[in-house]
Amino acid sequence: TLGQSDLGHADFIKASELIPPFPVAHIIRGSPYIFTGQYDQAIADLSKAIEINPDYALAYNNRGTAYDNMGRYDLGIADFTKAIELNPKYFKAYSNRGYAYIATGRFDRAIADLDKALEINPGHAPAYYHRAIAYFKKGEYDKSWKDLLKAQSLGIPIQPGFIKALRQASGRQK
């Protein structure tokens, strides 16, 4: 339940203050802040994890997500790039960087990253959805439909506004 979750997070905060530097504690402590919109706190905790262990790809990926949620896409892209350098098979970092590239209008780079994410993990539904958006932005509607339907088949909820826009732009229903 929510109360138990809050207590668990509070316990990690206390533990991270009592034990020697332990990057995982900062990741566990900082990452939930992303979901509650407390991005500055998330960034502070994830930066501490990186300070303790600069080779921790997960910390860079999660901090990049916090930056993205703040609209600071170039900082997010830098962190996703570092995560990929540290772990070239980190499909979520490719997917996240692809989304950040979409947000900054770099659609070809987005598609390349999303292709790589799907090469590593063909079942990663968010990559199909994000790539559908990138193709839509490029006017490649058939490819957008194909990826949208694949994402939907993998259980991703599709924004009705996106479906409506794709229908209007492509002149088709599916």
Short mmCIF file of C-alpha atoms in Angstrom, two decimals:
data_model
loop_
_atom_site.label_atom_id
_atom_site.label_comp_id
_atom_site.label_asym_id
_atom_site.label_seq_id
_atom_site.Cartn_x
_atom_site.Cartn_y
_atom_site.Cartn_z
CA THR A 1 0.00 0.00 0.00
CA LEU A 2 0.99 3.63 -0.32
CA GLY A 3 1.69 3.99 3.40
CA GLN A 4 4.00 0.98 3.41
CA SER A 5 5.78 2.28 0.34
CA ASP A 6 6.29 5.65 2.00
CA LEU A 7 7.71 3.94 5.08
CA GLY A 8 10.09 1.91 2.95
CA HIS A 9 11.33 5.06 1.24
CA ALA A 10 11.79 6.77 4.61
CA ASP A 11 13.79 3.76 5.83
CA PHE A 12 16.11 4.00 2.83
CA ILE A 13 16.61 7.70 3.48
CA LYS A 14 17.63 6.97 7.06
CA ALA A 15 19.81 4.02 6.06
CA SER A 16 21.64 6.07 3.45
CA GLU A 17 22.52 8.56 6.20
CA LEU A 18 23.82 5.88 8.59
CA ILE A 19 25.85 3.55 6.39
CA PRO A 20 29.07 4.20 4.49
CA PRO A 21 28.72 5.46 0.92
CA PHE A 22 26.60 2.91 -0.93
CA PRO A 23 25.46 3.91 -4.44
CA VAL A 24 22.50 1.51 -4.58
CA ALA A 25 20.98 3.14 -1.48
CA HIS A 26 21.07 6.52 -3.25
CA ILE A 27 19.52 5.04 -6.38
CA ILE A 28 16.75 3.37 -4.39
CA ARG A 29 16.27 6.55 -2.40
CA GLY A 30 16.41 8.93 -5.37
CA SER A 31 14.54 7.09 -8.11
CA PRO A 32 11.06 7.26 -6.47
CA TYR A 33 11.38 11.04 -6.44
CA ILE A 34 11.13 10.93 -10.24
CA PHE A 35 7.65 9.44 -10.00
CA THR A 36 6.50 12.04 -7.49
CA GLY A 37 7.80 14.99 -9.52
CA GLN A 38 10.55 15.84 -7.03
CA TYR A 39 13.18 16.00 -9.75
CA ASP A 40 15.72 18.14 -7.94
CA GLN A 41 15.82 15.65 -5.05
CA ALA A 42 16.07 12.74 -7.48
CA ILE A 43 18.95 14.41 -9.28
CA ALA A 44 20.73 15.12 -5.99
CA ASP A 45 20.48 11.49 -4.85
CA LEU A 46 21.38 10.03 -8.22
CA SER A 47 24.32 12.43 -8.53
CA LYS A 48 25.52 11.19 -5.14
CA ALA A 49 25.33 7.61 -6.41
CA ILE A 50 27.41 8.65 -9.44
CA GLU A 51 29.90 10.42 -7.18
CA ILE A 52 30.32 7.20 -5.16
CA ASN A 53 30.49 4.97 -8.25
CA PRO A 54 31.02 6.84 -11.54
CA ASP A 55 30.62 3.58 -13.48
CA TYR A 56 27.00 2.92 -12.46
CA ALA A 57 24.95 3.03 -15.69
CA LEU A 58 21.61 2.78 -13.87
CA ALA A 59 22.29 5.99 -11.93
CA TYR A 60 23.03 7.90 -15.16
CA ASN A 61 19.92 6.49 -16.85
CA ASN A 62 17.65 7.41 -13.95
CA ARG A 63 19.15 10.88 -13.58
CA GLY A 64 18.68 11.36 -17.32
CA THR A 65 15.01 10.49 -16.87
CA ALA A 66 14.69 13.14 -14.16
CA TYR A 67 16.31 15.72 -16.43
CA ASP A 68 13.98 14.73 -19.28
CA ASN A 69 10.94 15.12 -17.04
CA MET A 70 12.14 18.65 -16.26
CA GLY A 71 12.46 19.44 -19.98
CA ARG A 72 16.27 19.55 -19.70
CA TYR A 73 16.70 17.18 -22.61
CA ASP A 74 20.34 17.88 -23.43
CA LEU A 75 21.36 16.97 -19.87
CA GLY A 76 19.22 13.86 -20.15
CA ILE A 77 20.83 12.94 -23.46
CA ALA A 78 24.29 13.35 -21.91
CA ASP A 79 23.37 11.01 -19.06
CA PHE A 80 21.78 8.42 -21.36
CA THR A 81 24.89 8.56 -23.54
CA LYS A 82 27.11 7.93 -20.51
CA ALA A 83 24.89 5.00 -19.45
CA ILE A 84 25.25 3.53 -22.95
CA GLU A 85 29.03 4.02 -22.88
CA LEU A 86 29.15 2.12 -19.60
CA ASN A 87 26.75 -0.60 -20.77
CA PRO A 88 26.34 -0.83 -24.56
CA LYS A 89 23.49 -3.38 -24.14
CA TYR A 90 21.39 -1.06 -21.93
CA PHE A 91 18.29 -0.97 -24.13
CA LYS A 92 16.33 1.31 -21.77
CA ALA A 93 19.04 3.99 -22.06
CA TYR A 94 18.79 3.81 -25.87
CA SER A 95 15.01 4.02 -25.63
CA ASN A 96 15.13 6.95 -23.21
CA ARG A 97 17.69 8.80 -25.31
CA GLY A 98 15.53 8.19 -28.36
CA TYR A 99 12.60 9.81 -26.60
CA ALA A 100 14.77 12.80 -25.65
CA TYR A 101 15.86 13.13 -29.28
CA ILE A 102 12.19 13.23 -30.31
CA ALA A 103 11.57 16.01 -27.80
CA THR A 104 14.42 18.01 -29.33
CA GLY A 105 13.34 17.42 -32.94
CA ARG A 106 16.19 15.05 -33.85
CA PHE A 107 13.99 12.36 -35.34
CA ASP A 108 16.61 10.42 -37.32
CA ARG A 109 18.79 10.10 -34.22
CA ALA A 110 15.72 9.05 -32.24
CA ILE A 111 14.87 6.33 -34.74
CA ALA A 112 18.47 5.05 -34.73
CA ASP A 113 18.44 4.78 -30.92
CA LEU A 114 15.02 3.15 -30.85
CA ASP A 115 16.14 0.69 -33.54
CA LYS A 116 19.10 -0.20 -31.30
CA ALA A 117 16.88 -0.62 -28.24
CA LEU A 118 14.66 -2.99 -30.23
CA GLU A 119 17.65 -4.86 -31.62
CA ILE A 120 18.74 -5.57 -28.04
CA ASN A 121 15.22 -6.20 -26.71
CA PRO A 122 12.59 -6.77 -29.42
CA GLY A 123 9.80 -6.83 -26.82
CA HIS A 124 10.45 -3.35 -25.39
CA ALA A 125 7.04 -1.81 -26.07
CA PRO A 126 7.93 1.85 -25.21
CA ALA A 127 10.53 1.84 -28.00
CA TYR A 128 7.86 0.92 -30.56
CA TYR A 129 5.58 3.67 -29.28
CA HIS A 130 8.32 6.29 -29.29
CA ARG A 131 9.49 5.23 -32.73
CA ALA A 132 5.88 5.53 -33.96
CA ILE A 133 5.94 9.14 -32.76
CA ALA A 134 9.27 9.81 -34.49
CA TYR A 135 8.00 8.35 -37.75
CA PHE A 136 4.83 10.42 -37.42
CA LYS A 137 6.89 13.59 -36.95
CA LYS A 138 8.84 12.71 -40.11
CA GLY A 139 5.65 12.11 -42.09
CA GLU A 140 6.32 8.37 -42.46
CA TYR A 141 2.80 7.35 -41.54
CA ASP A 142 2.85 3.70 -42.66
CA LYS A 143 5.87 3.05 -40.43
CA SER A 144 4.20 4.98 -37.64
CA TRP A 145 1.06 2.84 -37.88
CA LYS A 146 3.10 -0.37 -37.89
CA ASP A 147 4.97 0.61 -34.71
CA LEU A 148 1.86 1.98 -33.04
CA LEU A 149 -0.02 -1.27 -33.58
CA LYS A 150 2.97 -3.29 -32.32
CA ALA A 151 3.21 -1.15 -29.17
CA GLN A 152 -0.52 -1.55 -28.63
CA SER A 153 -0.25 -5.34 -29.05
CA LEU A 154 2.43 -5.34 -26.35
CA GLY A 155 0.11 -3.59 -23.93
CA ILE A 156 1.14 0.06 -24.17
CA PRO A 157 -1.83 2.39 -23.70
CA ILE A 158 -1.98 4.70 -26.70
CA GLN A 159 -2.90 8.35 -26.29
CA PRO A 160 -6.19 8.97 -28.14
CA GLY A 161 -4.89 12.31 -29.40
CA PHE A 162 -1.97 10.60 -31.10
CA ILE A 163 -4.24 8.08 -32.81
CA LYS A 164 -6.52 10.88 -33.99
CA ALA A 165 -3.59 12.91 -35.34
CA LEU A 166 -2.15 9.87 -37.12
CA ARG A 167 -5.55 9.06 -38.65
CA GLN A 168 -5.94 12.63 -39.91
CA ALA A 169 -2.39 12.88 -41.26
CA SER A 170 -2.36 9.45 -42.91
CA GLY A 171 -5.94 9.42 -44.16
CA ARG A 172 -6.49 5.92 -42.83
CA GLN A 173 -7.96 4.23 -39.80
CA LYS A 174 -5.23 1.61 -39.14
#
